[in-house]
Amino acid sequence: MSEMTAWRRHFHSHPELGFQEQKTAARVADLLENFGVETHRGIGGTGVIGILKRGKSDRSIGLRADMDALPIHETSIRDYRSVTDGVMHACGHDGHTAMLLGAAQTLARGGGFDGTVVFIFQPNEEHGLGAQAMIRDGLFERFDVQSVYGMHNLPGLPVGQFATCTGPITASESLFEIAISARGGHAAMPHMSVDAITVGAELVGSLQTIVSRKLDPGQNGVVSVTGFTADGGRNILPGNAVLTGDARALTPAATRAIEQRMRQITDGICAAHGVTATVSFDTCFSATINAPGPTASAVHAAISVVGEDAVDAACAPKLFSEDFAHFAAARPSCFILAGNGTEGANGQPLHSSDYDFSDDLLPVGAGFWVSLVRRGMSP
């Protein structure tokens, strides 16, 4: 516990953004080597892989933790707050890394399994690029990973509780941009122009009907316009406007439906006003899909650590996104959520400037990893 807390707080104090995790990766690799774990550096840029073999079985399991931080200025006054201005661990990746290191140390010292554990320390989860980088760098060709597991802390859920489900567990994320080309003019003579703001405002309202009126109610989805810019002035009606936003869905079919309806609505409103628009729709995160077998294994491991009453094996899917989805698409997998607490900094939303990972979760999460390995590859 004391070692994991020290590691976690060191990582918290020295956060690094995606693909810049040089010092974090070096410390992770050094610790793994000190534990006696075979270590591979520079996988997918700044990723680290640890290999621990015991016995003669050809069974294998992959355990993943993410290492990157966020471009957020930390507002806490804790003595281990970020020393890098404008960068902080606001999502708990410092804790994820420390828990997996704790599990690696325990398994290296105590064994208790027959097979191979592949410890995956991933860079750049926040922008959805790290998992693909590691896969392109031969992660699954160079290292035998028969199934892979990921864990994320969840503020609002008490420490000592777990939640997961079979099927979709986190949503896809698609970023969209709608660029409107209208006809600017004098604010006193609107009849001689086509105001891009008027067209854009109509689009903002109509896009909300995609989920409320055009998506199957059985399919979850979110469409949010998060930016609206135009080139108007003090007495100038804008001729150009750009809407940007974010769409979430739990299935590829729902994602396709959202994109199709967005393009139809844009075409229809623009045609009605005699203007044109271009729509870009980029799915940067796919939905994370949990496989039945690994999910059952994760549930049993969690129960062995915290008891049956503290494990929700059929939780509602979450509409945030997770880069682990790329691992889940490549190998049978399970992504599980672990309670981070309900009060104070531990209960603040992820990506908040005053959020903090709960040190009380460290032994719970590390214990889960150890139990998953020993139960899944018992001698």
Tab-separated table of C-alpha atoms in Angstrom:
chain	number	residue	atom	x	y	z
A	1	MET	CA	0.000	0.000	0.000
A	2	SER	CA	2.733	2.471	0.942
A	3	GLU	CA	4.717	1.717	-2.217
A	4	MET	CA	1.696	2.042	-4.499
A	5	THR	CA	0.717	5.307	-2.834
A	6	ALA	CA	4.229	6.683	-3.356
A	7	TRP	CA	4.237	5.636	-7.022
A	8	ARG	CA	0.770	7.069	-7.596
A	9	ARG	CA	1.570	10.410	-6.032
A	10	HIS	CA	4.844	10.660	-7.940
A	11	PHE	CA	2.994	10.079	-11.219
A	12	HIS	CA	0.368	12.621	-10.164
A	13	SER	CA	3.008	15.244	-9.450
A	14	HIS	CA	4.770	14.651	-12.773
A	15	PRO	CA	2.019	14.236	-15.404
A	16	GLU	CA	2.791	13.899	-19.096
A	17	LEU	CA	0.501	14.214	-22.119
A	18	GLY	CA	-0.113	11.489	-24.690
A	19	PHE	CA	3.003	10.204	-26.482
A	20	GLN	CA	5.085	12.433	-24.198
A	21	GLU	CA	5.139	9.963	-21.299
A	22	GLN	CA	8.920	9.579	-21.432
A	23	LYS	CA	9.627	9.895	-17.702
A	24	THR	CA	6.495	7.982	-16.713
A	25	ALA	CA	7.337	5.112	-19.065
A	26	ALA	CA	10.942	5.030	-17.874
A	27	ARG	CA	9.878	4.810	-14.228
A	28	VAL	CA	7.342	2.075	-15.027
A	29	ALA	CA	9.943	0.085	-16.965
A	30	ASP	CA	12.572	0.499	-14.239
A	31	LEU	CA	10.153	-0.728	-11.590
A	32	LEU	CA	9.134	-3.744	-13.668
A	33	GLU	CA	12.777	-4.676	-14.163
A	34	ASN	CA	13.370	-4.321	-10.416
A	35	PHE	CA	10.485	-6.737	-9.828
A	36	GLY	CA	12.179	-9.258	-12.126
A	37	VAL	CA	9.651	-8.819	-14.928
A	38	GLU	CA	10.870	-9.074	-18.542
A	39	THR	CA	10.428	-5.538	-19.858
A	40	HIS	CA	10.023	-4.080	-23.349
A	41	ARG	CA	10.160	-0.308	-23.857
A	42	GLY	CA	9.027	1.956	-26.672
A	43	ILE	CA	6.049	-0.131	-27.823
A	44	GLY	CA	3.796	2.167	-29.845
A	45	GLY	CA	6.008	5.136	-29.032
A	46	THR	CA	6.115	5.393	-25.250
A	47	GLY	CA	4.281	2.190	-24.301
A	48	VAL	CA	5.786	-0.404	-21.972
A	49	ILE	CA	5.188	-4.165	-21.921
A	50	GLY	CA	6.025	-6.478	-19.023
A	51	ILE	CA	6.117	-10.265	-19.415
A	52	LEU	CA	5.885	-12.564	-16.393
A	53	LYS	CA	5.920	-16.341	-16.888
A	54	ARG	CA	5.378	-19.048	-14.311
A	55	GLY	CA	4.955	-22.786	-14.819
A	56	LYS	CA	4.625	-24.534	-18.170
A	57	SER	CA	1.104	-23.660	-19.318
A	58	ASP	CA	0.570	-21.895	-22.655
A	59	ARG	CA	-2.266	-19.812	-21.164
A	60	SER	CA	-1.858	-16.042	-21.232
A	61	ILE	CA	-3.689	-12.935	-20.110
A	62	GLY	CA	-3.187	-9.228	-20.842
A	63	LEU	CA	-3.756	-6.510	-18.230
A	64	ARG	CA	-3.813	-2.891	-19.384
A	65	ALA	CA	-3.275	0.447	-17.623
A	66	ASP	CA	-3.110	3.896	-19.257
A	67	MET	CA	-0.359	6.408	-18.414
A	68	ASP	CA	-1.184	9.790	-20.003
A	69	ALA	CA	-2.531	12.944	-18.359
A	70	LEU	CA	-4.754	15.798	-19.568
A	71	PRO	CA	-4.133	19.452	-20.582
A	72	ILE	CA	-5.911	20.781	-17.474
A	73	HIS	CA	-4.612	23.182	-14.833
A	74	GLU	CA	-4.920	21.537	-11.421
A	75	THR	CA	-6.707	23.677	-8.837
A	76	SER	CA	-6.057	21.528	-5.755
A	77	ILE	CA	-3.624	22.470	-2.985
A	78	ARG	CA	-2.474	18.916	-2.204
A	79	ASP	CA	1.250	18.563	-1.546
A	80	TYR	CA	1.545	16.128	-4.479
A	81	ARG	CA	-0.319	18.348	-6.964
A	82	SER	CA	1.022	18.669	-10.499
A	83	VAL	CA	4.298	20.525	-10.859
A	84	THR	CA	3.654	20.975	-14.590
A	85	ASP	CA	1.455	23.990	-15.234
A	86	GLY	CA	-1.546	23.174	-17.405
A	87	VAL	CA	-1.137	19.387	-17.183
A	88	MET	CA	-2.687	17.078	-14.578
A	89	HIS	CA	-3.867	13.544	-13.974
A	90	ALA	CA	-7.554	14.431	-14.001
A	91	CYS	CA	-8.725	10.974	-15.083
A	92	GLY	CA	-6.891	8.705	-12.638
A	93	HIS	CA	-4.343	7.175	-14.981
A	94	ASP	CA	-1.764	7.743	-12.237
A	95	GLY	CA	-3.761	5.343	-10.067
A	96	HIS	CA	-4.356	2.849	-12.872
A	97	THR	CA	-0.607	2.658	-13.483
A	98	ALA	CA	0.197	2.279	-9.780
A	99	MET	CA	-2.372	-0.514	-9.307
A	100	LEU	CA	-0.996	-2.541	-12.198
A	101	LEU	CA	2.544	-2.051	-10.912
A	102	GLY	CA	1.382	-3.290	-7.511
A	103	ALA	CA	-0.113	-6.375	-9.116
A	104	ALA	CA	3.077	-6.993	-11.113
A	105	GLN	CA	5.190	-6.791	-7.964
A	106	THR	CA	2.870	-9.145	-6.047
A	107	LEU	CA	2.719	-11.714	-8.847
A	108	ALA	CA	6.467	-11.551	-9.465
A	109	ARG	CA	7.188	-12.194	-5.786
A	110	GLY	CA	4.412	-14.627	-4.972
A	111	GLY	CA	3.557	-16.395	-8.221
A	112	GLY	CA	0.474	-18.500	-7.667
A	113	PHE	CA	-0.359	-18.959	-11.347
A	114	ASP	CA	0.619	-21.141	-14.305
A	115	GLY	CA	0.948	-19.214	-17.568
A	116	THR	CA	2.002	-15.799	-18.861
A	117	VAL	CA	0.861	-12.361	-17.746
A	118	VAL	CA	1.338	-9.497	-20.203
A	119	PHE	CA	1.313	-6.134	-18.431
A	120	ILE	CA	0.325	-3.424	-20.932
A	121	PHE	CA	1.151	0.175	-19.991
A	122	GLN	CA	-0.475	2.240	-22.731
A	123	PRO	CA	0.302	5.790	-23.858
A	124	ASN	CA	-2.155	8.358	-25.219
A	125	GLU	CA	-5.497	6.953	-24.160
A	126	GLU	CA	-7.165	10.356	-23.963
A	127	HIS	CA	-6.954	11.046	-27.702
A	128	GLY	CA	-7.722	7.460	-28.710
A	129	LEU	CA	-4.358	6.900	-30.392
A	130	GLY	CA	-2.266	4.827	-28.010
A	131	ALA	CA	-3.948	1.440	-28.329
A	132	GLN	CA	-3.782	1.545	-32.123
A	133	ALA	CA	-0.142	2.609	-31.970
A	134	MET	CA	0.735	-0.390	-29.821
A	135	ILE	CA	-1.261	-2.738	-32.038
A	136	ARG	CA	0.438	-1.374	-35.173
A	137	ASP	CA	3.775	-1.883	-33.436
A	138	GLY	CA	3.025	-5.599	-33.232
A	139	LEU	CA	1.611	-5.898	-29.714
A	140	PHE	CA	-0.432	-8.986	-30.470
A	141	GLU	CA	2.109	-10.496	-32.883
A	142	ARG	CA	5.133	-10.046	-30.617
A	143	PHE	CA	3.410	-10.996	-27.360
A	144	ASP	CA	0.931	-13.800	-26.762
A	145	VAL	CA	-2.264	-12.202	-25.414
A	146	GLN	CA	-5.226	-14.584	-25.474
A	147	SER	CA	-7.570	-12.228	-23.612
A	148	VAL	CA	-7.172	-8.666	-22.368
A	149	TYR	CA	-8.650	-6.715	-19.465
A	150	GLY	CA	-8.900	-3.020	-18.605
A	151	MET	CA	-10.034	-1.175	-15.482
A	152	HIS	CA	-11.083	2.443	-14.901
A	153	ASN	CA	-11.969	4.274	-11.720
A	154	LEU	CA	-15.473	5.734	-11.457
A	155	PRO	CA	-16.245	8.742	-9.212
A	156	GLY	CA	-19.691	8.490	-7.653
A	157	LEU	CA	-19.328	4.751	-7.017
A	158	PRO	CA	-18.078	3.905	-3.501
A	159	VAL	CA	-14.566	2.529	-3.125
A	160	GLY	CA	-14.759	-1.237	-2.836
A	161	GLN	CA	-17.456	-1.637	-5.475
A	162	PHE	CA	-17.113	-2.828	-9.075
A	163	ALA	CA	-19.422	-2.575	-12.094
A	164	THR	CA	-19.344	-4.126	-15.546
A	165	CYS	CA	-21.615	-5.860	-18.057
A	166	THR	CA	-21.554	-8.137	-21.061
A	167	GLY	CA	-21.815	-6.315	-24.405
A	168	PRO	CA	-21.362	-2.562	-24.855
A	169	ILE	CA	-19.826	-0.963	-21.758
A	170	THR	CA	-18.629	2.395	-23.154
A	171	ALA	CA	-19.764	4.376	-26.189
A	172	SER	CA	-18.219	5.398	-29.458
A	173	GLU	CA	-17.272	9.037	-29.911
A	174	SER	CA	-17.655	10.864	-33.223
A	175	LEU	CA	-16.526	14.440	-33.749
A	176	PHE	CA	-18.484	16.440	-36.311
A	177	GLU	CA	-18.090	19.771	-38.050
A	178	ILE	CA	-20.696	21.551	-40.171
A	179	ALA	CA	-19.323	24.461	-42.226
A	180	ILE	CA	-22.082	26.741	-43.590
A	181	SER	CA	-21.463	28.930	-46.646
A	182	ALA	CA	-24.205	31.585	-46.824
A	183	ARG	CA	-24.112	35.231	-48.038
A	184	GLY	CA	-23.048	38.009	-45.687
A	185	GLY	CA	-24.273	41.556	-45.817
A	186	HIS	CA	-25.266	44.715	-43.948
A	187	ALA	CA	-27.096	44.154	-40.645
A	188	ALA	CA	-29.605	46.868	-41.656
A	189	MET	CA	-30.518	45.070	-44.898
A	190	PRO	CA	-30.955	41.388	-43.978
A	191	HIS	CA	-33.231	40.764	-46.999
A	192	MET	CA	-30.249	41.215	-49.292
A	193	SER	CA	-28.186	38.494	-47.608
A	194	VAL	CA	-28.549	35.067	-46.002
A	195	ASP	CA	-27.443	35.183	-42.380
A	196	ALA	CA	-25.246	32.176	-41.560
A	197	ILE	CA	-26.102	32.513	-37.859
A	198	THR	CA	-29.816	32.083	-38.572
A	199	VAL	CA	-29.107	28.932	-40.579
A	200	GLY	CA	-26.750	27.625	-37.911
A	201	ALA	CA	-29.191	28.300	-35.101
A	202	GLU	CA	-31.884	26.356	-36.928
A	203	LEU	CA	-29.427	23.504	-37.349
A	204	VAL	CA	-28.573	23.478	-33.638
A	205	GLY	CA	-32.219	23.036	-32.705
A	206	SER	CA	-32.945	20.445	-35.378
A	207	LEU	CA	-29.922	18.296	-34.569
A	208	GLN	CA	-31.450	17.647	-31.152
A	209	THR	CA	-34.283	15.753	-32.843
A	210	ILE	CA	-31.894	13.047	-34.047
A	211	VAL	CA	-31.863	11.339	-30.647
A	212	SER	CA	-35.331	12.401	-29.461
A	213	ARG	CA	-37.255	11.661	-32.652
A	214	LYS	CA	-35.145	9.841	-35.231
A	215	LEU	CA	-33.113	7.257	-33.273
A	216	ASP	CA	-34.675	3.989	-32.105
A	217	PRO	CA	-35.471	4.589	-28.392
A	218	GLY	CA	-33.842	1.240	-27.667
A	219	GLN	CA	-30.512	2.609	-28.871
A	220	ASN	CA	-28.702	5.076	-26.665
A	221	GLY	CA	-27.129	8.121	-28.251
A	222	VAL	CA	-26.050	11.692	-27.569
A	223	VAL	CA	-25.605	14.587	-30.025
A	224	SER	CA	-24.043	17.738	-28.568
A	225	VAL	CA	-23.156	20.930	-30.406
A	226	THR	CA	-20.127	22.219	-28.521
A	227	GLY	CA	-18.953	25.101	-30.711
A	228	PHE	CA	-20.539	27.814	-32.912
A	229	THR	CA	-18.382	30.407	-34.672
A	230	ALA	CA	-19.192	32.927	-37.417
A	231	ASP	CA	-17.386	35.689	-39.317
A	232	GLY	CA	-19.859	38.494	-38.637
A	233	GLY	CA	-19.050	41.878	-37.071
A	234	ARG	CA	-20.613	44.924	-35.391
A	235	ASN	CA	-22.970	45.635	-38.260
A	236	ILE	CA	-22.075	42.743	-40.543
A	237	LEU	CA	-24.211	39.655	-41.037
A	238	PRO	CA	-21.918	36.630	-41.331
A	239	GLY	CA	-21.608	34.725	-44.550
A	240	ASN	CA	-19.887	31.757	-42.934
A	241	ALA	CA	-20.490	29.792	-39.754
A	242	VAL	CA	-19.057	26.578	-38.319
A	243	LEU	CA	-20.757	24.212	-35.878
A	244	THR	CA	-18.642	21.631	-34.081
A	245	GLY	CA	-19.758	18.902	-31.758
A	246	ASP	CA	-19.624	15.442	-30.304
A	247	ALA	CA	-21.842	12.388	-30.856
A	248	ARG	CA	-21.949	9.199	-28.786
A	249	ALA	CA	-23.506	5.799	-29.435
A	250	LEU	CA	-23.289	2.242	-28.140
A	251	THR	CA	-23.551	0.406	-31.468
A	252	PRO	CA	-22.153	0.917	-34.969
A	253	ALA	CA	-25.734	0.979	-36.285
A	254	ALA	CA	-26.641	3.894	-34.003
A	255	THR	CA	-23.493	5.763	-35.053
A	256	ARG	CA	-24.373	5.317	-38.728
A	257	ALA	CA	-27.952	6.453	-38.074
A	258	ILE	CA	-26.775	9.612	-36.305
A	259	GLU	CA	-24.437	10.505	-39.165
A	260	GLN	CA	-27.074	9.817	-41.821
A	261	ARG	CA	-29.710	11.945	-40.085
A	262	MET	CA	-27.219	14.753	-39.457
A	263	ARG	CA	-26.400	14.950	-43.152
A	264	GLN	CA	-30.100	14.825	-44.130
A	265	ILE	CA	-31.043	17.601	-41.693
A	266	THR	CA	-28.145	19.788	-42.824
A	267	ASP	CA	-28.973	19.309	-46.500
A	268	GLY	CA	-32.658	20.074	-45.920
A	269	ILE	CA	-32.177	23.249	-43.868
A	270	CYS	CA	-29.499	24.583	-46.186
A	271	ALA	CA	-31.669	23.903	-49.234
A	272	ALA	CA	-34.544	25.781	-47.611
A	273	HIS	CA	-32.326	28.854	-47.160
A	274	GLY	CA	-30.512	28.570	-50.485
A	275	VAL	CA	-27.068	28.018	-48.976
A	276	THR	CA	-24.580	25.159	-48.881
A	277	ALA	CA	-22.747	23.316	-46.140
A	278	THR	CA	-20.167	20.588	-45.759
A	279	VAL	CA	-20.359	17.944	-43.027
A	280	SER	CA	-17.407	16.001	-41.627
A	281	PHE	CA	-18.096	13.123	-39.229
A	282	ASP	CA	-15.107	11.318	-37.746
A	283	THR	CA	-15.507	8.384	-35.349
A	284	CYS	CA	-12.338	8.577	-33.247
A	285	PHE	CA	-13.397	6.082	-30.554
A	286	SER	CA	-15.386	2.933	-31.208
A	287	ALA	CA	-17.673	1.369	-28.607
A	288	THR	CA	-16.064	-1.012	-26.104
A	289	ILE	CA	-17.721	-4.423	-26.290
A	290	ASN	CA	-17.218	-6.881	-23.416
A	291	ALA	CA	-17.090	-10.579	-24.334
A	292	PRO	CA	-19.119	-13.035	-22.193
A	293	GLY	CA	-16.238	-15.286	-21.062
A	294	PRO	CA	-13.803	-12.580	-19.931
A	295	THR	CA	-16.654	-10.632	-18.305
A	296	ALA	CA	-17.628	-13.667	-16.233
A	297	SER	CA	-13.978	-14.097	-15.199
A	298	ALA	CA	-13.735	-10.430	-14.197
A	299	VAL	CA	-16.950	-10.618	-12.171
A	300	HIS	CA	-15.759	-13.705	-10.280
A	301	ALA	CA	-12.395	-12.079	-9.559
A	302	ALA	CA	-14.076	-8.923	-8.276
A	303	ILE	CA	-16.412	-10.950	-6.045
A	304	SER	CA	-13.425	-12.787	-4.585
A	305	VAL	CA	-11.944	-9.419	-3.544
A	306	VAL	CA	-14.953	-7.379	-2.346
A	307	GLY	CA	-17.859	-9.808	-2.067
A	308	GLU	CA	-20.905	-10.475	-4.229
A	309	ASP	CA	-22.984	-7.584	-2.884
A	310	ALA	CA	-20.330	-5.070	-4.015
A	311	VAL	CA	-20.222	-6.201	-7.665
A	312	ASP	CA	-22.775	-5.081	-10.273
A	313	ALA	CA	-22.436	-7.611	-13.088
A	314	ALA	CA	-25.099	-6.001	-15.292
A	315	CYS	CA	-24.535	-2.259	-14.982
A	316	ALA	CA	-25.923	0.238	-17.464
A	317	PRO	CA	-23.443	1.118	-20.240
A	318	LYS	CA	-21.651	4.438	-19.946
A	319	LEU	CA	-21.720	7.046	-22.696
A	320	PHE	CA	-18.109	8.119	-22.229
A	321	SER	CA	-15.518	6.602	-24.567
A	322	GLU	CA	-12.438	4.481	-23.996
A	323	ASP	CA	-9.412	3.679	-26.146
A	324	PHE	CA	-9.465	0.158	-24.703
A	325	ALA	CA	-12.099	-0.500	-27.399
A	326	HIS	CA	-9.309	-1.183	-29.902
A	327	PHE	CA	-7.885	-3.936	-27.695
A	328	ALA	CA	-11.399	-5.314	-27.197
A	329	ALA	CA	-11.892	-5.493	-30.972
A	330	ALA	CA	-8.692	-7.515	-31.335
A	331	ARG	CA	-9.018	-9.995	-28.464
A	332	PRO	CA	-11.784	-11.310	-26.156
A	333	SER	CA	-11.897	-8.775	-23.369
A	334	CYS	CA	-13.590	-7.160	-20.400
A	335	PHE	CA	-13.508	-3.546	-19.235
A	336	ILE	CA	-14.511	-3.077	-15.599
A	337	LEU	CA	-15.257	0.019	-13.510
A	338	ALA	CA	-14.005	0.421	-9.932
A	339	GLY	CA	-15.498	2.876	-7.444
A	340	ASN	CA	-13.340	5.922	-6.688
A	341	GLY	CA	-15.521	7.344	-3.918
A	342	THR	CA	-18.472	9.656	-3.477
A	343	GLU	CA	-17.093	12.578	-1.485
A	344	GLY	CA	-14.520	15.330	-1.867
A	345	ALA	CA	-11.979	15.222	-4.653
A	346	ASN	CA	-12.543	11.473	-5.124
A	347	GLY	CA	-16.189	12.089	-6.002
A	348	GLN	CA	-15.542	14.886	-8.483
A	349	PRO	CA	-16.241	14.092	-12.148
A	350	LEU	CA	-13.431	12.769	-14.293
A	351	HIS	CA	-11.568	15.568	-16.113
A	352	SER	CA	-12.352	18.059	-13.336
A	353	SER	CA	-9.539	20.342	-12.199
A	354	ASP	CA	-10.095	19.345	-8.554
A	355	TYR	CA	-10.509	15.585	-9.139
A	356	ASP	CA	-8.167	13.125	-7.432
A	357	PHE	CA	-7.729	9.371	-7.577
A	358	SER	CA	-8.482	7.649	-4.270
A	359	ASP	CA	-5.472	5.974	-2.679
A	360	ASP	CA	-7.945	3.671	-0.896
A	361	LEU	CA	-8.687	2.117	-4.287
A	362	LEU	CA	-5.058	1.071	-4.839
A	363	PRO	CA	-5.115	-2.223	-2.864
A	364	VAL	CA	-8.614	-3.036	-4.119
A	365	GLY	CA	-7.621	-2.640	-7.774
A	366	ALA	CA	-4.286	-4.413	-7.400
A	367	GLY	CA	-6.036	-7.215	-5.543
A	368	PHE	CA	-8.515	-7.548	-8.393
A	369	TRP	CA	-5.688	-7.930	-10.937
A	370	VAL	CA	-3.932	-10.556	-8.810
A	371	SER	CA	-7.142	-12.505	-8.262
A	372	LEU	CA	-7.989	-12.379	-11.981
A	373	VAL	CA	-4.608	-13.873	-12.882
A	374	ARG	CA	-4.527	-16.542	-10.185
A	375	ARG	CA	-8.118	-17.616	-10.732
A	376	GLY	CA	-7.799	-17.621	-14.525
A	377	MET	CA	-4.473	-19.454	-14.637
A	378	SER	CA	-4.515	-21.528	-11.465
A	379	PRO	CA	-1.668	-24.084	-11.229
